Coordinates of C-alpha atoms in Angstrom, one line a residue:
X798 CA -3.4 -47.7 39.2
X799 CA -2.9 -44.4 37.4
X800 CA 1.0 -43.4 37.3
X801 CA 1.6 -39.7 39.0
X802 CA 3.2 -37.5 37.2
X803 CA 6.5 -36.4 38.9
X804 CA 7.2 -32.7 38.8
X805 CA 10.4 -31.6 37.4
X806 CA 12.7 -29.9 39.8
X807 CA 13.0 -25.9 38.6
X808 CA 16.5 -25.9 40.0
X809 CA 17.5 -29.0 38.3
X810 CA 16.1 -27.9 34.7
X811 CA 18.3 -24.3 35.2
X812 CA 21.0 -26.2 36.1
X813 CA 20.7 -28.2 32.9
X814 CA 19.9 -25.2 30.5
X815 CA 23.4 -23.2 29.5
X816 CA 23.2 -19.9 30.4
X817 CA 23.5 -16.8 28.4
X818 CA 27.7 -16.1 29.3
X819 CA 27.7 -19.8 28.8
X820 CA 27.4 -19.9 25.1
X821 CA 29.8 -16.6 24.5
X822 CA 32.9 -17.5 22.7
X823 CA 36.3 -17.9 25.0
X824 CA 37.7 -14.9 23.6
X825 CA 34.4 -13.0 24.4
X826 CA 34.4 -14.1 28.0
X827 CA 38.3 -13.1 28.2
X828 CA 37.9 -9.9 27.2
X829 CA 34.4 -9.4 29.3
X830 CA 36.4 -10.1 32.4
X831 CA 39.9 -8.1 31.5
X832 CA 37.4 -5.2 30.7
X833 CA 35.3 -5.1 34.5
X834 CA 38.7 -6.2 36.0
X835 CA 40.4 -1.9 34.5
X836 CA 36.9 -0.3 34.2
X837 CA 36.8 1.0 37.9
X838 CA 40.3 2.3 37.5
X839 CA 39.3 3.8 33.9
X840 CA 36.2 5.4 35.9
X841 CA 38.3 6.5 38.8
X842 CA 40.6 8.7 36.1
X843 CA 37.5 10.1 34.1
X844 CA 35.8 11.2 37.2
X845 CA 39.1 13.2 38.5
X846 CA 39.8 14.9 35.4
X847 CA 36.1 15.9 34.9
X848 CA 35.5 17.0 37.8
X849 CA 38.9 19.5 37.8
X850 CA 37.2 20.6 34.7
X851 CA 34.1 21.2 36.1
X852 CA 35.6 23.6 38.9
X853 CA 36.8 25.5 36.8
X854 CA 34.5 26.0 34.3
X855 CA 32.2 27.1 37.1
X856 CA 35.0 29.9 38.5
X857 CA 35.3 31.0 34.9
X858 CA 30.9 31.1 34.6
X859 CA 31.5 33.7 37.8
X860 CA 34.0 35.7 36.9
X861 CA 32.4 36.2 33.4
X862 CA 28.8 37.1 35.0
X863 CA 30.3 39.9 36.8
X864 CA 31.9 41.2 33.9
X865 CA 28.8 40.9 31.2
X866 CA 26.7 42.8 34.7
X867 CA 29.6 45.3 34.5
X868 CA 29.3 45.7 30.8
X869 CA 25.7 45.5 30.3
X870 CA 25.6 48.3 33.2
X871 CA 27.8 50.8 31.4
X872 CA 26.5 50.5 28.4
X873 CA 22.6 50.4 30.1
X874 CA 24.0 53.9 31.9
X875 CA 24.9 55.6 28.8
X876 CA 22.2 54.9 26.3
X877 CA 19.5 55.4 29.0
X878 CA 21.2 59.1 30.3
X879 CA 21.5 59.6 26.2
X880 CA 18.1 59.1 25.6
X881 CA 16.8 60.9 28.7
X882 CA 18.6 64.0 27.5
X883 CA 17.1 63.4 24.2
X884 CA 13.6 62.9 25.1
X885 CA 14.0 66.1 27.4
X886 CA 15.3 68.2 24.4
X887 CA 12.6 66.3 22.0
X888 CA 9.5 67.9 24.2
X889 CA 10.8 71.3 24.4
X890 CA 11.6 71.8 20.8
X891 CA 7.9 69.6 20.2
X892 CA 6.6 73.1 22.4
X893 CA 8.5 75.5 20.6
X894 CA 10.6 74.7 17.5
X895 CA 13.1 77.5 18.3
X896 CA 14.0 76.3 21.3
X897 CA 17.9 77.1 21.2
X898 CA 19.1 76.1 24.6
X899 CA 17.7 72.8 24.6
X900 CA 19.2 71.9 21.3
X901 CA 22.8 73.1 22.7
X902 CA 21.9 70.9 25.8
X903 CA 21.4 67.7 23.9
X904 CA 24.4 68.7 21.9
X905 CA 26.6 69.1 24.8
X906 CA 25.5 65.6 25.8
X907 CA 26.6 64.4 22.6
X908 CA 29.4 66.1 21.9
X909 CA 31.6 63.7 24.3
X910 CA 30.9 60.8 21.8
X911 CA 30.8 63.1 18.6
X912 CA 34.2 61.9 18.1
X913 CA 33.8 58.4 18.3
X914 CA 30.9 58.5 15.4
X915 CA 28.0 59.2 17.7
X916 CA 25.5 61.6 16.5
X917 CA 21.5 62.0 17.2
X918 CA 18.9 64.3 15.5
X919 CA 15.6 65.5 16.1
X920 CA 12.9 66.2 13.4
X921 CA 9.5 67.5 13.2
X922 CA 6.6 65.6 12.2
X923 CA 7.7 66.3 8.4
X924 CA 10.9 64.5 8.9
X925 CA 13.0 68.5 8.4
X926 CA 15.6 68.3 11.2
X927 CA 15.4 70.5 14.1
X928 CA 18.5 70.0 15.7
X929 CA 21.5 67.3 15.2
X930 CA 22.9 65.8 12.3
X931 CA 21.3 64.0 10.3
X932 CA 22.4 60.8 9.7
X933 CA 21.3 58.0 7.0
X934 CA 17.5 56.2 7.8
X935 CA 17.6 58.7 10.4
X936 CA 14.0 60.6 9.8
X937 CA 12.4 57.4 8.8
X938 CA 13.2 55.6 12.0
X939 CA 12.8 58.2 14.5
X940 CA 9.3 58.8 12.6
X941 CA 8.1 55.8 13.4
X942 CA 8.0 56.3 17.1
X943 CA 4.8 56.7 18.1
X944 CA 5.3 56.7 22.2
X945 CA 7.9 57.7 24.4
X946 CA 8.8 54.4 24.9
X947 CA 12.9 53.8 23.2
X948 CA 12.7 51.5 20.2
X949 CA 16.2 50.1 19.0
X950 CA 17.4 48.9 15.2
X951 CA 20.7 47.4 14.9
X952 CA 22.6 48.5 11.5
X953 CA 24.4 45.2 10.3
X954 CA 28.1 45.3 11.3
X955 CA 27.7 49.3 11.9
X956 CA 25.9 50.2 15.6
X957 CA 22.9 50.8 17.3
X958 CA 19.9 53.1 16.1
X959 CA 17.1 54.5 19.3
X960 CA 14.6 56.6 18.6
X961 CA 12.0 58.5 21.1
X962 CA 8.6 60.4 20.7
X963 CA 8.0 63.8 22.2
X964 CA 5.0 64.2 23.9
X965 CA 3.9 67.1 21.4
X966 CA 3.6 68.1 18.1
X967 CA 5.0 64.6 16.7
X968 CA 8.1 65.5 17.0
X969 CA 10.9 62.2 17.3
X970 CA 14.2 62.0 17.6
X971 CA 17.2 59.5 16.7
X972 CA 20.4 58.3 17.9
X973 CA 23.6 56.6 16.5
X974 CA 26.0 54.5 18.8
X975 CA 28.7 52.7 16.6
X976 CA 30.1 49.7 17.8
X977 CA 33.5 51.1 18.7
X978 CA 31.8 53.8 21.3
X979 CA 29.8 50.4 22.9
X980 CA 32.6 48.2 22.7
X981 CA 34.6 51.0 24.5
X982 CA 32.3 51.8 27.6
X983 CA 31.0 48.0 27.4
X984 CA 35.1 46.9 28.4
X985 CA 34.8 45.1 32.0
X986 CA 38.2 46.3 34.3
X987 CA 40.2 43.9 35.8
X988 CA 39.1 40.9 33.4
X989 CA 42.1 39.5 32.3
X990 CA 40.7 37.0 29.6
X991 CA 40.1 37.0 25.9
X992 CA 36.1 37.9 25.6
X993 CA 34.0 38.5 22.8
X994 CA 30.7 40.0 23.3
X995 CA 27.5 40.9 21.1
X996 CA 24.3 43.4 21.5
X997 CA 21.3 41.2 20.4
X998 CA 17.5 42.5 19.3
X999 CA 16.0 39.4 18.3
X1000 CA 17.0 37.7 15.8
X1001 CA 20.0 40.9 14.7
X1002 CA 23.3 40.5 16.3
X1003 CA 25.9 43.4 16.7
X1004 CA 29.4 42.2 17.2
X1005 CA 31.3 44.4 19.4
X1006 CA 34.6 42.4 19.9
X1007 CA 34.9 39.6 18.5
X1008 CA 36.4 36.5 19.6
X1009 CA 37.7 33.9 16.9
X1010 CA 37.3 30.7 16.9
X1011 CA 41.0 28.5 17.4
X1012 CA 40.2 25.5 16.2
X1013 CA 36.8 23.2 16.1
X1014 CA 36.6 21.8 19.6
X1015 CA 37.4 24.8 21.6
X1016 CA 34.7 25.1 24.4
X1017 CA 33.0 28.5 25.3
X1018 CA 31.1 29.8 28.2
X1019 CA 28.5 32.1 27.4
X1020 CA 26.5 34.9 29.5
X1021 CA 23.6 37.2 28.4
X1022 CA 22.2 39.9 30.5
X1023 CA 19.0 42.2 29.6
X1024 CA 20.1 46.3 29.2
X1025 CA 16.0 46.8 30.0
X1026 CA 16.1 49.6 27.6
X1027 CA 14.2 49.4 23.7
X1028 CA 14.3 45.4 24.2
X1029 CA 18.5 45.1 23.8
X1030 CA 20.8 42.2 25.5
X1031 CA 24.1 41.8 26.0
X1032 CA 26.0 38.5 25.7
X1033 CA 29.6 38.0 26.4
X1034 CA 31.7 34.7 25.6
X1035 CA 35.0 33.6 27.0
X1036 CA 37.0 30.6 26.1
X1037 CA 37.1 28.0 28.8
X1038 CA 39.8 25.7 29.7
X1039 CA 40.6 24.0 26.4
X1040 CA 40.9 20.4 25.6
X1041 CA 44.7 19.8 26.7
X1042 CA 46.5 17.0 28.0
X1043 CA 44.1 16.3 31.4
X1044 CA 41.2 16.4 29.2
X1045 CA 42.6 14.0 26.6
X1046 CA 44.1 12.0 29.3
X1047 CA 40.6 11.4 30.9
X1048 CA 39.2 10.7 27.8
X1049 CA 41.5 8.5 26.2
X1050 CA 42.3 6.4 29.4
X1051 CA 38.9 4.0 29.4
X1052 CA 40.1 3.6 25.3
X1053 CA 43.5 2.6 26.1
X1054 CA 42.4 0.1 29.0
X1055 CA 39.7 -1.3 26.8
X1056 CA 42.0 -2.0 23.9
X1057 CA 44.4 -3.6 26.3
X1058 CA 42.4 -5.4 27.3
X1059 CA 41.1 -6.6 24.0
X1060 CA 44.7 -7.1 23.0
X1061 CA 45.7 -9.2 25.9
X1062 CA 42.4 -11.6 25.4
X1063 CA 43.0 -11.9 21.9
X1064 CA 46.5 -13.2 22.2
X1065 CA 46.1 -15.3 25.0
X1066 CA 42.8 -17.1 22.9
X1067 CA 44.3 -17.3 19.5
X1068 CA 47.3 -18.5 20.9
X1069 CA 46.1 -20.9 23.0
X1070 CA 42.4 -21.5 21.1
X1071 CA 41.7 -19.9 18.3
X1072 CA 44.8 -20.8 16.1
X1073 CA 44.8 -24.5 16.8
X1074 CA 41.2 -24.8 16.3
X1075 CA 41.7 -22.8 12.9
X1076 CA 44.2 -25.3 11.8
X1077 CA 42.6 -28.3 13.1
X1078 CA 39.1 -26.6 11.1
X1079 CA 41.1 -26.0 7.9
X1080 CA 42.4 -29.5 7.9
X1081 CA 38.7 -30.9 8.6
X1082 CA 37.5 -28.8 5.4
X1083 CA 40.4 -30.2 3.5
X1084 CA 39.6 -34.0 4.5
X1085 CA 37.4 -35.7 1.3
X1086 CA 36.7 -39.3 1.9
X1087 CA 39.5 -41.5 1.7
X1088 CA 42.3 -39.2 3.2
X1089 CA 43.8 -38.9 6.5
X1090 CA 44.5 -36.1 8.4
X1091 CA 48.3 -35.0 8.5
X1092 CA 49.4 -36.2 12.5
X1093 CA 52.5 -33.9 12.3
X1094 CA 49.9 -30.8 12.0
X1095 CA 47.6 -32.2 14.8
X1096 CA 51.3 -32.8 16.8
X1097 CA 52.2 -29.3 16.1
X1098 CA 49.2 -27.8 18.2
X1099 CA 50.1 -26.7 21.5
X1100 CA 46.8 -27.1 23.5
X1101 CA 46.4 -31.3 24.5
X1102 CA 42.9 -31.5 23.8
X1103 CA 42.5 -30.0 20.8
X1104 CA 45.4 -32.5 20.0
X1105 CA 43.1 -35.2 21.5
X1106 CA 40.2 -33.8 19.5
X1107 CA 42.5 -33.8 16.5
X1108 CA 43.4 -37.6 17.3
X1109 CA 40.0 -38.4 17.7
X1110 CA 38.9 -36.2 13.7
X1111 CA 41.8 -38.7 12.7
X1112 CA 40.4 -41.9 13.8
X1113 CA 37.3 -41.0 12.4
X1114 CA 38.4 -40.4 9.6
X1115 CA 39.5 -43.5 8.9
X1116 CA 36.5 -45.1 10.0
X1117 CA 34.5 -43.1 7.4
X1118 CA 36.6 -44.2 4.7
X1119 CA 36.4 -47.8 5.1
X1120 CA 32.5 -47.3 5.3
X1121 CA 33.1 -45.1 1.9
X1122 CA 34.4 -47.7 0.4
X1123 CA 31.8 -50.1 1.1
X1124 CA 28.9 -47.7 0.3
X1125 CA 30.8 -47.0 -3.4
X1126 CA 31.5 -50.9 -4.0
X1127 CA 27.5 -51.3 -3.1
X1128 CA 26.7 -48.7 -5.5
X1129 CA 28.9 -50.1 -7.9
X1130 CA 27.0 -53.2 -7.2
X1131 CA 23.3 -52.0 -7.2
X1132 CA 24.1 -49.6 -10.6
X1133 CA 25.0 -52.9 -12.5
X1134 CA 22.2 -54.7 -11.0
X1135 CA 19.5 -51.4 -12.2
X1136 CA 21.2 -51.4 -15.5
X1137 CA 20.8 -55.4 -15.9
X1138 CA 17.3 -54.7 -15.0
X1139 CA 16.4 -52.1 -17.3
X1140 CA 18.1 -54.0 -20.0
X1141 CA 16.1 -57.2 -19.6
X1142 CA 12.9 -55.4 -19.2
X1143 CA 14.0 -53.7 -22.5
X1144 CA 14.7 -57.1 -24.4
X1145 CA 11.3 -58.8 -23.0
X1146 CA 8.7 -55.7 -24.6
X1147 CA 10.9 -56.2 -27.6
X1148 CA 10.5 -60.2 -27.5
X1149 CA 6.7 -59.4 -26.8
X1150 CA 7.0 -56.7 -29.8
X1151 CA 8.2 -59.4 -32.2
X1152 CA 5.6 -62.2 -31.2
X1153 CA 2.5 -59.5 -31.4
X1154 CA 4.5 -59.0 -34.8
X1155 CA 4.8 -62.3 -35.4
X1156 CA 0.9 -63.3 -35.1
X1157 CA -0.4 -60.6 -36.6
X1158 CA 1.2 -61.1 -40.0
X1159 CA -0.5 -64.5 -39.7
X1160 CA -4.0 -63.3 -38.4
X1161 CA -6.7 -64.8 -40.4
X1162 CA -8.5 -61.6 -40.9
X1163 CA -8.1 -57.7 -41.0
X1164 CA -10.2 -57.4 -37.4
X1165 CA -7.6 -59.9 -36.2
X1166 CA -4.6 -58.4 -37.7
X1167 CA -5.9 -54.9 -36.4
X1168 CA -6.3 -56.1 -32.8
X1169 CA -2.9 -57.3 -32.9
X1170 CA -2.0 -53.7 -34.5
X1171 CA -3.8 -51.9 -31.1
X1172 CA -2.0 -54.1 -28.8
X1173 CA 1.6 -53.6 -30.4
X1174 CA 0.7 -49.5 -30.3
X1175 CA 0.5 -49.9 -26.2
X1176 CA 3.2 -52.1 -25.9
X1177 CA 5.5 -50.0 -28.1
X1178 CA 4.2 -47.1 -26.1
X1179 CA 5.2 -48.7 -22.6
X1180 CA 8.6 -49.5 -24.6
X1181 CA 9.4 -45.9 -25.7
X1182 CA 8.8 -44.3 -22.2
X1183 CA 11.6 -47.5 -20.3
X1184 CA 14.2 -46.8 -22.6
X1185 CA 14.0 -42.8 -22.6
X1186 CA 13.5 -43.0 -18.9
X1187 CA 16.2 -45.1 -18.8
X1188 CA 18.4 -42.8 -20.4
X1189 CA 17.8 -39.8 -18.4
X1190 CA 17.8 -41.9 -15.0
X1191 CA 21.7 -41.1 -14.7
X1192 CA 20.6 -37.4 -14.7
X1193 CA 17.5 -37.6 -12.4
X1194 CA 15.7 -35.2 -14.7
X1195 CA 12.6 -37.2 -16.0
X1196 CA 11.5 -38.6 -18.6
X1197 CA 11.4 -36.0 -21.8
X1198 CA 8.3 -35.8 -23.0
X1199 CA 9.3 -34.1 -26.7
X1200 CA 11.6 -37.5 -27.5
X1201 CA 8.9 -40.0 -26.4
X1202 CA 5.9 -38.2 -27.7
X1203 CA 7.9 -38.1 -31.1
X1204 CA 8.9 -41.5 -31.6
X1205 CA 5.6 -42.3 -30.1
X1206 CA 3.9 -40.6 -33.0
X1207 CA 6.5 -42.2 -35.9
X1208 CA 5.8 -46.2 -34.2
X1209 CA 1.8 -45.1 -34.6
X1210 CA 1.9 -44.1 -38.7
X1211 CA 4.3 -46.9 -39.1
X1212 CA 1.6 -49.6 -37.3
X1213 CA -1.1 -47.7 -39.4
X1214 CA -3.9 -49.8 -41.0
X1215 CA -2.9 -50.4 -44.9
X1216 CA -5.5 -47.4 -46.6
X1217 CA -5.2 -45.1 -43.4
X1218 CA -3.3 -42.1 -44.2
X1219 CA -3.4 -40.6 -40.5
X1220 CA -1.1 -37.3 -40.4
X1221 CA 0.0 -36.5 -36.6
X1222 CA 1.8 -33.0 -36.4
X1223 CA 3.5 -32.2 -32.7
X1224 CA 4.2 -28.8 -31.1
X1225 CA 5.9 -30.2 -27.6
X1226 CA 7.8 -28.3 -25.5
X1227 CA 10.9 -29.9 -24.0
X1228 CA 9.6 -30.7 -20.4
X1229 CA 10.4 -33.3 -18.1
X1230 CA 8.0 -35.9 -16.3
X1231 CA 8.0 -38.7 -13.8
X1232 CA 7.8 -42.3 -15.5
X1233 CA 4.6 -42.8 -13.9
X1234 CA 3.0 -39.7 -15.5
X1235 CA 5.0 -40.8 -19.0
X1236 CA 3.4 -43.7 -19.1
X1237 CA -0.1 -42.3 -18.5
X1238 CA 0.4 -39.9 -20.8
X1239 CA 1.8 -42.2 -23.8
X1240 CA -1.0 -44.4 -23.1
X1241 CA -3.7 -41.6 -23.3
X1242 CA -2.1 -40.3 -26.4
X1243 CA -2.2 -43.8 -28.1
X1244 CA -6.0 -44.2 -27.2
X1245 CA -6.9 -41.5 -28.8
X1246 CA -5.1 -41.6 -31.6
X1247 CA -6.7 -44.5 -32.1
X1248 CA -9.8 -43.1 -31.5
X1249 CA -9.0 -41.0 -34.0
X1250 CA -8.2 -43.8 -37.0
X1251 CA -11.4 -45.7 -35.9
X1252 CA -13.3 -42.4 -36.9
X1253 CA -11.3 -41.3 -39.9
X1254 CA -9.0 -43.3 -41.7
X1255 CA -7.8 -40.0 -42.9
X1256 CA -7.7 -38.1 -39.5
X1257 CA -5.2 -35.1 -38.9
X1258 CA -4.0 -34.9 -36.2
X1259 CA -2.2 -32.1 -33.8
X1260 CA -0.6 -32.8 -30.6
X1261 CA 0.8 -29.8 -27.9
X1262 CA 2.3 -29.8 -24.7
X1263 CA 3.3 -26.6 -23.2
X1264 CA 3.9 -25.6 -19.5
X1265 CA 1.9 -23.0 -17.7
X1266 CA 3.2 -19.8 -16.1
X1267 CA 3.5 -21.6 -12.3
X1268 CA 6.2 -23.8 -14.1
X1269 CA 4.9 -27.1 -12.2
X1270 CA 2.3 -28.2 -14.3
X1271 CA 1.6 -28.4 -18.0
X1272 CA -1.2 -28.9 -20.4
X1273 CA -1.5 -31.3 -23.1
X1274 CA -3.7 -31.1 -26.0
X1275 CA -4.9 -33.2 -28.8
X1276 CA -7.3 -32.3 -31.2
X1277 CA -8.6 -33.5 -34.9
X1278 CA -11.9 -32.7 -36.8
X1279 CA -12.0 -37.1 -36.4
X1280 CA -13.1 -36.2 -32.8
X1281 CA -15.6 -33.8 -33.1
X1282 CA -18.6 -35.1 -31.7
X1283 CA -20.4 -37.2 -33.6
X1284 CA -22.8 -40.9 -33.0
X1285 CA -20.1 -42.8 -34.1
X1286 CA -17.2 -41.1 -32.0
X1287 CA -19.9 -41.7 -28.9
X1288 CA -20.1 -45.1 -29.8
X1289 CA -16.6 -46.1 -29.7
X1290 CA -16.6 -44.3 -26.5
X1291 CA -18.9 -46.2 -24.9
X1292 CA -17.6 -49.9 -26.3
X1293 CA -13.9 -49.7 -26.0
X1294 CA -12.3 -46.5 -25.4
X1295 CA -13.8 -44.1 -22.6
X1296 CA -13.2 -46.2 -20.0
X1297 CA -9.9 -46.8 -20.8
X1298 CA -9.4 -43.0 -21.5
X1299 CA -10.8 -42.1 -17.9
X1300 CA -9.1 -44.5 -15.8
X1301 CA -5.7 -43.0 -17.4
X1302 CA -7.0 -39.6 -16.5
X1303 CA -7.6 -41.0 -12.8
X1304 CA -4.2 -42.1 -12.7
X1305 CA -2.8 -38.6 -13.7
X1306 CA -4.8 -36.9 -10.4
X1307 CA -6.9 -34.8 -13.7
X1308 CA -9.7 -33.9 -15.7
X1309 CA -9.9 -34.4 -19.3
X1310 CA -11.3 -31.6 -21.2
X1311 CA -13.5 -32.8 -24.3
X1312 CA -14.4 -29.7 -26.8
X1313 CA -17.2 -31.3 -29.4
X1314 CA -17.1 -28.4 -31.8
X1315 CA -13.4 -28.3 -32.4
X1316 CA -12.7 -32.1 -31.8
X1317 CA -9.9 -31.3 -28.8
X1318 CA -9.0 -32.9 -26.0
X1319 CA -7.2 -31.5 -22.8
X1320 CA -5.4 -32.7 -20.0
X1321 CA -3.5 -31.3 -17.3
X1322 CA 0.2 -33.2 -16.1
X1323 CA 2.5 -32.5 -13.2
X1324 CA 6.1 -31.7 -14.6
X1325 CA 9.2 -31.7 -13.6
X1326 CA 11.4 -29.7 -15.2
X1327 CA 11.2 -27.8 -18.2
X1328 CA 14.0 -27.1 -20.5

């Protein structure tokens, strides 16, 4: 029968997962709770002194709207009954040029604010005053009305310009208001605080009192009001209540609570936690096999179980350095026994060396003595690669391929047929192989070599290895005009050597490369390392 599968209980696998507060430091968790235990009383504060602010900031809004609609109304009053009087004298003189009486009526209107810089005049359609003062810009502007309606230009820093058109003749006038005559009839009574205020025409500002600045965060409240007359605003600006000691109080009460309560958590944890578990870690990354944690410092900390914990690093400890010492005496042990190896496998190839040696200087014929000659190469070959791989085994670098390839080269002209005259000239990089591929490769270098000789006694020969760009792999090349192709190279291919030669390019996972017209062979090997 089938085994059910037993669902898992959700509750149980939540239960067994650590939640997200779970995993926060101690110190975290500390100063999470000190923080929600003062933030209602921090919020409490804030919300007071705000909203103390708030009032009155909002009486201070009201009491500066009526004041910029007192303002803007004087002002509105006195620039429109200005240029009422003004139009009125504009049509009459536009009907008759001579018109006396109207000109003295305008200039009675004037002549209150004639002292205070104010001044109008009124020009024919050839810009040549009629009546007023001229006044600089004066003609130009008040030419360029072309309706009744009251354009405006502000002068930079100076005061207002209006023009109107009469209704005949083209004849315009302008009017001058300086700042000082605005600022005058613009002054609200009974408003007892510091205000600046500014006539705006899009984008030009006049300033008619100014109000500076005391210092960077000082607040403002700011009111603008339409004069409905030649497109002309008023804004007004008063200061309101400044940043003082309720303000700073709200604001810097959460701070202070906050950094209490970071203060508190952080002493209470690295008193209690954080110190003692620093020391116990320090003495931890000071342990190295073979030493023992002081027990006065693990005595000295004040929470038990980190002292337990301490005790416990301690016991280890010394359980870790008996194994240590085990492990080192068994690597003692296994190094001698590798190195006894090596040697012995060192002193049989030279034992089967000698004896190859021995029966070849005794061989009955030259085809005799030259078999004996091949079979010395390889076993010199497999010689060569044990003892340099031995020597770099302490490193774990490889076998070096420029040593081997060398000596391989010298053991080869010294083993040479008595006649043969075989030149070998190397270019090898210094790179670094496994001893499997070494021994491929000193293998596939002695074959054909002797290839080579069994061609051409006289055979040249050039040998390369050099790594490509990816730094893993590397390419090694041998070539001689002895192996270009030819019936006799074939033949000794197909009796002795190609075999041979393709089950050691098996072995190296590769493909020989044969080029007949140049004689060279190629053949890609995994490296190591190259120096």
């Amino acid at each position: 029968m089938a085994d059910v599968p037993v669902a898992e209980d959700p509750a149980a696998t939540v239960a067994q997962r650590p939640g997200l507060i779970a995993r926060w430091p101690t110190g975290a968790k500390l100063f999470l709770i000190l923080s929600v235990a003062l933030l209602p009383l921090a919020l409490i504060a804030t919300f007071a002194t705000l909203r103390v602010t708030q009032i009155a900031d909002t009486e201070l809004g009201a009491h500066l709207r009526v004041a910029t609609s007192e303002s803007s109304r004087a002002i509105a009053i006195e620039l429109v009954g200005d240029m009422t009087a003004l139009r009125v004298a504009v049509d009459a003189l536009g009907a008759d040029a001579g018109d006396a009486p109207s000109c003295a009526r305008a200039q009675g209107v004037f002549a209150q604010q004639a002292a205070q810089g104010t001044s109008f005049v009124i020009v024919d359609r050839r810009g040549r005053p009629l009546c007023g003062e001229p006044f600089p810009g004066a003609a130009a502007f008040a030419r360029r009305s072309d309706s009744a309606v009251v354009g405006a230009r502000i002068v930079d820093g100076q005061g207002v310009i209006l023009r109107v058109a009469g209704r005949n003749d083209g004849t315009s006038a302008a009017a001058f208001f300086p700042a000082a005559f605005l600022a005058r009839i613009s002054r609200p009574s009974g408003f007892p605080n510091d205000y600046g205020s500014t006539l705006i025409l899009g984008d030009d500002r006049l300033e008619l009192d100014p109000l500076a600045r005391r210092d960077v965060l000082e607040r403002r409240e700011t009111v603008r009001t339409d004069l409905a007359i030649a497109g002309l605003s008023l804004e007004m600006q008063v200061r309101s209540a400044p940043v003082g000691s309720p303000l700073l109080i709200a604001l810097a009460l959460p701070l202070v609570m906050w950094a209490l309560a970071s203060a508190i958590s952080y002493l209470v944890v690295d008193r209690l936690l954080i110190a003692p578990l620093r020391a116990l870690r320090a003495s931890i990354a000071a342990y190295a096999p073979g030493d023992e944690p002081d027990p006065a410092v693990l005595r000295a900390l004040p929470a038990r179980e980190i002292r337990d914990l301490g005790d416990t690093f301690r016991a280890l400890s010394r359980t870790v350095a008996i194994h240590e010492a085990g492990l080192a005496e068994g690597l003692v042990r296994q190094t001698k026994l590798t190195r006894e190896v090596h040697h012995r496998v060192k002193n049989n190839l030279q034992v089967i060396a000698s004896l190859i040696n021995f029966h070849a200087r005794g061989a009955s014929s030259d085809e005799v003595a030259h078999a004996y000659a091949s079979i010395q190469r390889r076993v010199d070959a497999l010689a060569v690669v044990h003892r340099y791989h031995f020597a770099e085994m302490e490193e774990n670098r490889g076998v070096g391929m420029r040593s081997v390839l060398g000596e391989l080269a010298s053991n080869i002209r010294a083993t040479a047929p008595e006649g043969s005259r075989i030149g070998i000239l190397l270019d090898i990089d210094d790179v670094h192989v496994t001893q499997d591929v070494a021994v491929a490769v000193a293998f596939l270098s002695t074959e054909l070599i002797e290839l080579a000789m069994t061609c051409d006694p006289l055979a040249q020969l050039r040998i390369s290895l050099k790594p490509l760009a990816d730094g893993s792999r590397a390419t090694l090349r041998l070539s001689s005009r002895a192996l270009v192709d030819s019936d006799l190279l074939r033949d000794r291919l197909r009796d002795r050597y190609g075999r041979v030669i393709e089950g050691l390019t098996r072995q190296l996972r590769s493909t020989l490369q044969h080029d007949p017209l140049t004689g060279a062979y190629e053949v890609g090997i995994a490296i190591v390392s190259v120096d």
